[in-house]
CSV table of C-alpha atoms and ligand atoms in Angstrom, one decimal:
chain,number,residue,atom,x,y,z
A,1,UNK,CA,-16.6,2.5,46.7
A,2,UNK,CA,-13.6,0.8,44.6
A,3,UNK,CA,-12.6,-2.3,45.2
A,4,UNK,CA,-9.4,-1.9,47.7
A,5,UNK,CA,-6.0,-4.1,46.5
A,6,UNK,CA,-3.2,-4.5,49.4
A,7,UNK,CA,-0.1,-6.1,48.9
A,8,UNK,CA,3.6,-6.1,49.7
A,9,UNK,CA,7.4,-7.1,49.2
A,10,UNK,CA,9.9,-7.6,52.2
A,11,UNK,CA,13.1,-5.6,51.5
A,12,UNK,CA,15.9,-8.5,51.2
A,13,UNK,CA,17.5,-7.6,48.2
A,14,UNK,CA,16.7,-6.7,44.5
A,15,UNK,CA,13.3,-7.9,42.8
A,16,UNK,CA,14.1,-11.0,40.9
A,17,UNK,CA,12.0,-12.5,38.0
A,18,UNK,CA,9.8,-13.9,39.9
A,19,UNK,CA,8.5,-11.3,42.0
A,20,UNK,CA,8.4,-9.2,38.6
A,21,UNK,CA,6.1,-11.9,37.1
A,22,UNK,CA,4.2,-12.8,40.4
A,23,UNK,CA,3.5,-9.9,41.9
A,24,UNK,CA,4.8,-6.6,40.6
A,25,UNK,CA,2.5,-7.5,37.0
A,26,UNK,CA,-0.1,-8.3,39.5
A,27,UNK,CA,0.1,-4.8,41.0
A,28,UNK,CA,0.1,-3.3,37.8
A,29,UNK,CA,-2.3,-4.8,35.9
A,30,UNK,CA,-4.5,-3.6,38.7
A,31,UNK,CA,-3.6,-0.1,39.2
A,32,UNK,CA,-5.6,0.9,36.5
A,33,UNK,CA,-8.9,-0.4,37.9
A,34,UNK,CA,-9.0,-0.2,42.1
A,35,UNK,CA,-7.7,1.7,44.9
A,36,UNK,CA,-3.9,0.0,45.3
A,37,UNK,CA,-2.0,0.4,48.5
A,38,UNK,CA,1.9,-1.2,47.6
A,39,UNK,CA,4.0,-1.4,50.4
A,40,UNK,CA,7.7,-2.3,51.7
A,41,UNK,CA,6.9,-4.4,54.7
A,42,UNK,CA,10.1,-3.8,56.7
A,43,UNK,CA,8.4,-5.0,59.8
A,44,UNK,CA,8.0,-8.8,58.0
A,45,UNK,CA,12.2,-7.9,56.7
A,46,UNK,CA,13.1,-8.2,60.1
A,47,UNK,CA,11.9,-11.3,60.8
A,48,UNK,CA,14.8,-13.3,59.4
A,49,UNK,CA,19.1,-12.1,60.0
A,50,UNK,CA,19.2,-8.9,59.2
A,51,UNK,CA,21.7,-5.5,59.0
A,52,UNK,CA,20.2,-2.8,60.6
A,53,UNK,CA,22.8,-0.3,58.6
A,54,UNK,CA,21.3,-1.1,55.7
A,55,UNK,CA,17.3,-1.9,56.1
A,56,UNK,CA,17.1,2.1,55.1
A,57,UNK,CA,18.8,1.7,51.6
A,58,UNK,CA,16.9,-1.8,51.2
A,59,UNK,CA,13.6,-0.2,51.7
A,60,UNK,CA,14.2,2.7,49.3
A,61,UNK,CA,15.1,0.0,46.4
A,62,UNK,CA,12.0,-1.6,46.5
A,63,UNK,CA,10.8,1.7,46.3
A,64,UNK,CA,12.8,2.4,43.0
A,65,UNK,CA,12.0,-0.9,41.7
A,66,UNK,CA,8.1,-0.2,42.1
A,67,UNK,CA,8.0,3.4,40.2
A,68,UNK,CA,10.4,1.7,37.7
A,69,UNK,CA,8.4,-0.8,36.6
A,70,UNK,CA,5.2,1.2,36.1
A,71,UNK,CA,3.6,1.9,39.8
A,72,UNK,CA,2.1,5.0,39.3
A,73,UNK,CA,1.8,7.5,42.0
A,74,UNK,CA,-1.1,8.9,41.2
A,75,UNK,CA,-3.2,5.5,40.7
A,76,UNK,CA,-1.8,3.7,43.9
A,77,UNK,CA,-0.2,4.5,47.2
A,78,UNK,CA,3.3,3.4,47.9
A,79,UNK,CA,3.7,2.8,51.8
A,80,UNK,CA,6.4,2.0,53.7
A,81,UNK,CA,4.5,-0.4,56.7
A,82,UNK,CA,6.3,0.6,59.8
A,83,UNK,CA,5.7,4.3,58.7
A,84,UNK,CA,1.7,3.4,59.5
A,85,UNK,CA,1.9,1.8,63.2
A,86,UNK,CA,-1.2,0.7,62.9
A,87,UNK,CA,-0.4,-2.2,61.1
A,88,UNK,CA,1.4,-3.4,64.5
A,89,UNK,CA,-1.9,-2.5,66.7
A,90,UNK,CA,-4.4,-4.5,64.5
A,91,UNK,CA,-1.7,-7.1,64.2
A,92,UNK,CA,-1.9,-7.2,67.7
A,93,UNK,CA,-5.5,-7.2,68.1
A,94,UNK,CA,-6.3,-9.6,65.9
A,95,UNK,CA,-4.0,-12.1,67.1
A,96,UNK,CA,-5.6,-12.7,70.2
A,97,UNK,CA,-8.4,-14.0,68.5
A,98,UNK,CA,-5.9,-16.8,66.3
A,99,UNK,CA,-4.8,-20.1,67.5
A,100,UNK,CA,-0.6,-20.7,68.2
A,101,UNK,CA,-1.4,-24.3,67.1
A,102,UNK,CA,-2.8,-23.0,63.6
A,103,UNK,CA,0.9,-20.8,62.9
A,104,UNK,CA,3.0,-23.7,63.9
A,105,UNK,CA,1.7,-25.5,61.0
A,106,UNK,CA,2.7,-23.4,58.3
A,107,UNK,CA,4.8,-24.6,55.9
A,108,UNK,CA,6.6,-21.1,55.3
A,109,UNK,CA,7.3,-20.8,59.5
A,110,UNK,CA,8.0,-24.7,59.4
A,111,UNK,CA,10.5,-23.9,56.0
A,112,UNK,CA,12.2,-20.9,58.0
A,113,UNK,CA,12.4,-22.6,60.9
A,114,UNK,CA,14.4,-25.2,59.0
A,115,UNK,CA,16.6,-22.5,57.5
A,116,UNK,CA,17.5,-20.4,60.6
A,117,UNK,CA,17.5,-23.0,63.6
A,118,UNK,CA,19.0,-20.2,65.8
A,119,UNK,CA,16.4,-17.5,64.6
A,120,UNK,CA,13.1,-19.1,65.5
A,121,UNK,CA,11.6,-15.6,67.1
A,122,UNK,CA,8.4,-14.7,67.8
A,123,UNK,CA,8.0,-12.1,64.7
A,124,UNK,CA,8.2,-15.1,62.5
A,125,UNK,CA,5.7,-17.0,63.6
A,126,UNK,CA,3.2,-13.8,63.9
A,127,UNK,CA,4.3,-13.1,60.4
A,128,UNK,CA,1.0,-14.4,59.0
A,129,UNK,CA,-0.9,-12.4,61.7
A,130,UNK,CA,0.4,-9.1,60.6
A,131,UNK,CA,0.5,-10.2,57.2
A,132,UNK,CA,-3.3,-10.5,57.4
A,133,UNK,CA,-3.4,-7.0,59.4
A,134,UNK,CA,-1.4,-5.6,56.3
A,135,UNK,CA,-4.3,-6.5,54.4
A,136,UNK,CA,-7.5,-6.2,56.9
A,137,UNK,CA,-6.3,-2.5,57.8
A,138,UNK,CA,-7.1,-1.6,54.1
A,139,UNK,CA,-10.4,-3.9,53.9
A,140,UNK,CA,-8.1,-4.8,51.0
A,141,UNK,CA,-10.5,-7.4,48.6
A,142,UNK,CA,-7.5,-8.4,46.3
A,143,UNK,CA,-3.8,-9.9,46.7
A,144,UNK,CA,-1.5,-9.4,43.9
A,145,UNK,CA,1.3,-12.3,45.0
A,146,UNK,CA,2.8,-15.6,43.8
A,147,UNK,CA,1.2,-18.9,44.7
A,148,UNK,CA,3.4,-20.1,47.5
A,149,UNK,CA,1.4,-17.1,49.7
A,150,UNK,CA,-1.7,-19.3,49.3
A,151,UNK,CA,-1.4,-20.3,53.2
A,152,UNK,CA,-0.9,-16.9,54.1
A,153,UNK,CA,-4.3,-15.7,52.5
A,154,UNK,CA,-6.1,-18.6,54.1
A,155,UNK,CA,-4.5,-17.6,57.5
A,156,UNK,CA,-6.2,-14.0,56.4
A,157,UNK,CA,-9.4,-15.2,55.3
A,158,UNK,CA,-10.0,-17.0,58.8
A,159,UNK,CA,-8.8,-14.0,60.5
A,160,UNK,CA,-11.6,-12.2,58.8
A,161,UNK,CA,-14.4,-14.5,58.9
A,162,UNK,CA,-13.1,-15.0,62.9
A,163,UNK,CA,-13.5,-11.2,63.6
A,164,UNK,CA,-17.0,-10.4,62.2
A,165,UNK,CA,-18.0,-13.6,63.7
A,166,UNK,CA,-17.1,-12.5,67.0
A,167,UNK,CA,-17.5,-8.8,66.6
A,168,UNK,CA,-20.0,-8.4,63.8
A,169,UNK,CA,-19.5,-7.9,59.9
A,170,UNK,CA,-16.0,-5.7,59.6
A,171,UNK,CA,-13.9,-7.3,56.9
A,172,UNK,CA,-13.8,-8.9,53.8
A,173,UNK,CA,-12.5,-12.1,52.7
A,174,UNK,CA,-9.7,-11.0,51.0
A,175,UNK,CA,-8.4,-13.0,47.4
A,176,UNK,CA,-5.1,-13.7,45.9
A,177,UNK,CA,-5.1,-12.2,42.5
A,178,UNK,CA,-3.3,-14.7,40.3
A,179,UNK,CA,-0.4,-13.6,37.3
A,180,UNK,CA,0.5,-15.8,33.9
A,181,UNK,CA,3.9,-16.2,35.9
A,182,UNK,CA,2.5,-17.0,39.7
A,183,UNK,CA,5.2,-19.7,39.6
A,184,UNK,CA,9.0,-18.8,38.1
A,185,UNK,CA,11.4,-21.3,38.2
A,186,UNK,CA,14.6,-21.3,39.6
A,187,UNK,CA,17.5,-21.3,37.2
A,188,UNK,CA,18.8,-24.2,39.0
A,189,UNK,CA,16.7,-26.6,37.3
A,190,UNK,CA,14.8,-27.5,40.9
A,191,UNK,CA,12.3,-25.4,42.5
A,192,UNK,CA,11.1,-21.6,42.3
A,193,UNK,CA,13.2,-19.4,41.6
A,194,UNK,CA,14.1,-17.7,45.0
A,195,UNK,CA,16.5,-14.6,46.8
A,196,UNK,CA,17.8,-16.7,49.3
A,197,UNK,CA,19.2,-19.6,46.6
A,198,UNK,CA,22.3,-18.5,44.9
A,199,UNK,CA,22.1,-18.9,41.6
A,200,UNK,CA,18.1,-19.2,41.1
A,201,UNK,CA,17.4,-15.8,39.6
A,202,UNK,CA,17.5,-13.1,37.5
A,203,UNK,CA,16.8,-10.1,38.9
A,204,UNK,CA,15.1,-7.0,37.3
A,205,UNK,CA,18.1,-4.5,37.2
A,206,UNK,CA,20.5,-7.0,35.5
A,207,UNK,CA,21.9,-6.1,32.5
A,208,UNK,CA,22.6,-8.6,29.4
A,209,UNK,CA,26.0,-10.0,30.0
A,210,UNK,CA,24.8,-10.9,33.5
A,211,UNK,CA,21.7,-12.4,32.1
A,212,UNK,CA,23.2,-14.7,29.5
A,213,UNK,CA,25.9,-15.2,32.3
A,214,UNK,CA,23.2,-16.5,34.8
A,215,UNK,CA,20.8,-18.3,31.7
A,216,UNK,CA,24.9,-20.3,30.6
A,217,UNK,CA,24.8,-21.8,34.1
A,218,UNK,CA,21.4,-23.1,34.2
A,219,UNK,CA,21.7,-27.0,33.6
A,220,UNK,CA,20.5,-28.9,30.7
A,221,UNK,CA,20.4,-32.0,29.4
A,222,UNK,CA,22.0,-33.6,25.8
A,223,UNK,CA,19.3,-31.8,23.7
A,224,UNK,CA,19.0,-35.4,22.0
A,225,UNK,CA,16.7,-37.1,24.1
A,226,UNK,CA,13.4,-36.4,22.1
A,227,UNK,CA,10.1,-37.3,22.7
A,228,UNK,CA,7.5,-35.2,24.9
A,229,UNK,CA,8.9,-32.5,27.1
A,230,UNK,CA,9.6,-33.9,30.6
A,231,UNK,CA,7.9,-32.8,33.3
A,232,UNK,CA,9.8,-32.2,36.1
A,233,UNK,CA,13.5,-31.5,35.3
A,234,UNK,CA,15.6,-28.4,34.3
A,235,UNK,CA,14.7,-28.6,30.9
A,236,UNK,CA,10.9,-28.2,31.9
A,237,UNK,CA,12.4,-25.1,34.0
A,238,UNK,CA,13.9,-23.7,31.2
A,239,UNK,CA,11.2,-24.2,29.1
A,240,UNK,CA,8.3,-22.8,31.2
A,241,UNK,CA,11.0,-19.5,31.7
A,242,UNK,CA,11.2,-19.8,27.9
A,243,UNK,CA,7.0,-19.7,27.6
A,244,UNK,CA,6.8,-16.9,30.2
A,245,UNK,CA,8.7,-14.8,27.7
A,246,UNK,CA,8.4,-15.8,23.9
A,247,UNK,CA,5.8,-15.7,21.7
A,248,UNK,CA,3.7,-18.8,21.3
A,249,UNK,CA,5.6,-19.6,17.5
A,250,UNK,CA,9.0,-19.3,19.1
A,251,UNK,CA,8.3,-21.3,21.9
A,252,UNK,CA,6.8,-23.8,19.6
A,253,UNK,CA,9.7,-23.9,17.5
A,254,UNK,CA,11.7,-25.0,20.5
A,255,UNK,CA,9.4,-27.2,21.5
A,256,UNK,CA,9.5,-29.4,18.1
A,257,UNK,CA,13.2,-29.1,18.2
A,258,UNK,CA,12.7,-30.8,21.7
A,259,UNK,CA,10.8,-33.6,20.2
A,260,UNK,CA,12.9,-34.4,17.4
A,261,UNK,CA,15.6,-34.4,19.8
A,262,UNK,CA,18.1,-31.5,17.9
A,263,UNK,CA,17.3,-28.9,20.3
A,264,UNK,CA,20.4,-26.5,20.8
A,265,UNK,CA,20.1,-25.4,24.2
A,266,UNK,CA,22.8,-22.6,23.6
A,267,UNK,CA,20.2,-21.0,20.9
A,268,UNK,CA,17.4,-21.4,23.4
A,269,UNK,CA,19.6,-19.7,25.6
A,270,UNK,CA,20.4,-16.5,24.2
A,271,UNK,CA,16.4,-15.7,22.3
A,272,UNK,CA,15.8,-16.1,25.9
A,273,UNK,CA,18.3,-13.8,26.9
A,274,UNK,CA,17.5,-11.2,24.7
A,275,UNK,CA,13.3,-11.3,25.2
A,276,UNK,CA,14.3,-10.9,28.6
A,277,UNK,CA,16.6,-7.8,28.3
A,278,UNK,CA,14.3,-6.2,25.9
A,279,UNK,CA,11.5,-6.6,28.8
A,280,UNK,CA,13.7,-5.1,31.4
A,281,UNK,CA,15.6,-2.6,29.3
A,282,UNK,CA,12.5,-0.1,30.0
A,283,UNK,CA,12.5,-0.6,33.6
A,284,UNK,CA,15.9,-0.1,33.8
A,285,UNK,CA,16.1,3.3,32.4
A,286,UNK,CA,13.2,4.4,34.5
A,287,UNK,CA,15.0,3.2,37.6
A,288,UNK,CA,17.6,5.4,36.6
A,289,UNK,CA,15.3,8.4,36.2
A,290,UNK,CA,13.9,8.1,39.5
A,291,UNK,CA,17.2,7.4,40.8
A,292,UNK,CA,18.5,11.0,40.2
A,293,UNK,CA,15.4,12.0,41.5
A,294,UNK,CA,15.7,11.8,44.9
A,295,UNK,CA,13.4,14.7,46.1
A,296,UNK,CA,10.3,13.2,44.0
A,297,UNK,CA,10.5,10.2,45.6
A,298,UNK,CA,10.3,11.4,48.8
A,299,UNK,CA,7.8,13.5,48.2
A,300,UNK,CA,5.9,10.5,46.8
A,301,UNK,CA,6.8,8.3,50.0
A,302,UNK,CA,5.4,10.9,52.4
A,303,UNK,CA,2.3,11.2,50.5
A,304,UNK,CA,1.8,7.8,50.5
A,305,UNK,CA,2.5,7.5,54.2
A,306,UNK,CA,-0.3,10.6,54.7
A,307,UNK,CA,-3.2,8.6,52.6
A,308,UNK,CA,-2.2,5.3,54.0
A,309,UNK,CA,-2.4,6.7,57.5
A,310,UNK,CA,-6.2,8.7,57.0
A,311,UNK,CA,-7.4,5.1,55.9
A,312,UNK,CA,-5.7,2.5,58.4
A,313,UNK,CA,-7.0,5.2,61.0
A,314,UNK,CA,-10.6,4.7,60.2
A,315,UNK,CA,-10.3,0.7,60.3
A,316,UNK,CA,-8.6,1.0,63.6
A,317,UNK,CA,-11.0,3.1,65.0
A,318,UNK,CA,-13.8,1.2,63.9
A,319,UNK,CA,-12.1,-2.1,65.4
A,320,UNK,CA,-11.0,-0.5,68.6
A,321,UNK,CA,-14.9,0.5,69.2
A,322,UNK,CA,-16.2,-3.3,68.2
A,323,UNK,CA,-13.5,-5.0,70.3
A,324,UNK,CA,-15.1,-2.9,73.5
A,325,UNK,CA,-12.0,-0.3,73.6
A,326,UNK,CA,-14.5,2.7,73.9
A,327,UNK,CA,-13.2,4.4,77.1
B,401,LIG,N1,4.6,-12.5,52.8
B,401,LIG,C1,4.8,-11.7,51.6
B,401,LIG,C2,6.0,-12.3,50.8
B,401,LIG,O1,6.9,-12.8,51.3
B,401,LIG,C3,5.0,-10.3,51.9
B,401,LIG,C4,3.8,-9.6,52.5
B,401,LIG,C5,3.7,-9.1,53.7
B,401,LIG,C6,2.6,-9.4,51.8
B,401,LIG,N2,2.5,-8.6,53.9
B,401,LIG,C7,1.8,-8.7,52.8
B,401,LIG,C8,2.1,-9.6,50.6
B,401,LIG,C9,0.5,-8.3,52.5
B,401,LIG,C10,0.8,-9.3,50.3
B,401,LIG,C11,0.0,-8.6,51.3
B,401,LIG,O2,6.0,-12.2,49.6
């Protein structure tokens, strides 16, 4: 049997950069090789504010952006979770076997905590239990996501290894499968690049005057400096962007300019720019294809949804019987 490969975006707004180089590349370099399930995980969406009269159209752009960039229907499955409830019963089942003390802990519940003082609910900090359900359901082996959903994966792995100790061999340990750009910076000069910071990103459907627009506002420094490239700073930002990007003689060409401190962070700026319109550019027009296609993409939903459903129904079944639910 193939190798099984599970993962998923929550629907908060377009795909920037970062989820491009992270995960979607993840996802396709992938498709080719194992059986793919890519989902929308509304269910995780809801965990933080959100508007109910719009999750519908939210959901269906991350749809969009998925067949855009390359997803291909007939290697993968698209799912849209809350379409397969099973996802909520295994979440449920397996979190009975987890520790509260071991979810207050994370940094992401401890982060969100921070950012929504007034929102702390109970979804959020069971997000890592369905997350690992998301995966389990599948018997999913392989994680296409960016690095900061390390502690998720742990959460899964232990999960796992909790459930066939207790109930007998069932699930694999599932892997992150790392990408080139498992860590985009933000355009801000000081952390990843991220939705929820104004200002941080790019996102995929951007066209080139907004693109230069966002790259202009991302901070330097004089360009005169010289010397090695500094570590931690927006100039290392820029330039790890910049490497993400270019080829290696262009970015070495910057580089030297760095050093003998006449770098001209304008020119940086728009080769940049460009190599990443001319990456878009493609995805943008398929978007558009797909856009005017509104009947092939439901049809490709709802076959997804029917797949999806046939194999979460076999894990479930097999877990109900292990867990003593055979009356
Ligand atoms: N937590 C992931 C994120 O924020 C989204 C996600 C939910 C996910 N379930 C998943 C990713 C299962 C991979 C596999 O990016």
């Amino acid at each position: 049997m193939k190798k099984r490969v599970y993962s998923g975006i929550r629907a908060t707004g377009r795909l920037h950069l970062g989820n491009y180089l992270g995960a979607l590349k993840g996802m396709l370099a992938l498709q080719d090789k194992y059986e793919c399930i890519f989902s929308v995980v509304d269910l995780h969406t809801i965990t933080v504010p959100y508007d109910p009269n719009t999750l519908k159209e939210s959901v269906r752009e991350i749809i969009l952006d998925y067949l855009a960039v390359g997803l291909d229907p007939d290697k993968c499955y698209l799912e849209i979770q809350s379409k397969v409830p099973q996802h909520v019963e295994l979440a449920y089942l397996l979190s009975t076997i987890y520790p509260v003390s071991r979810l207050e802990d994370l940094p992401t519940y401890k982060d969100k905590k921070a950012q929504y003082p007034k929102y702390v609910n109970m979804g959020l900090l069971y997000y890592p239990v369905l997350m690992a359900a998301d995966v389990l359901l599948y018997k999913g082996e392989l994680v296409p996501v960016g690095i900061d959903q390390e502690p998720h994966l742990e959460v899964m792995r232990e999960i796992a290894r909790k459930f066939n100790s207790m109930f007998g061999q069932t699930f694999p340990e599932p892997q992150r499968f790392k990408t080139e750009g498992e860590y985009v910076p933000s355009l801000t000069g000081k952390g990843k690049m991220s939705k929820s910071v104004e200002g941080s990103f790019i996102t995929i459907t951007d066209d080139f005057k907004t693109i230069r627009e966002r790259l202009a506002a991302a901070p330097t420094d004089s360009g005169t400096e010289g010397g090695d490239l500094p570590k931690d700073s927006p100039v290392a930002n820029l330039f790890t962007l910049l490497k993400l990007f270019v080829s290696d003689d262009v970015y070495k060409k910057f580089e030297q300019d760095y050093k003998e401190g006449d770098i001209r962070y304008v020119e940086l700026k728009n080769v940049l720019a460009e190599s990443i319109y001319k990456e878009l550019k493609p995805i943008q027009d398929k978007r558009k294809e797909f856009l005017n296609n509104e009947k092939l993409v439901d049809e490709i939903i709802a076959e997804g949804i029917r797949k999806c459903t046939q194999m979460a129904e076999e894990t479930i079944k097999e877990v109900r019987e292990k867990m003593g639910f055979i009356y």
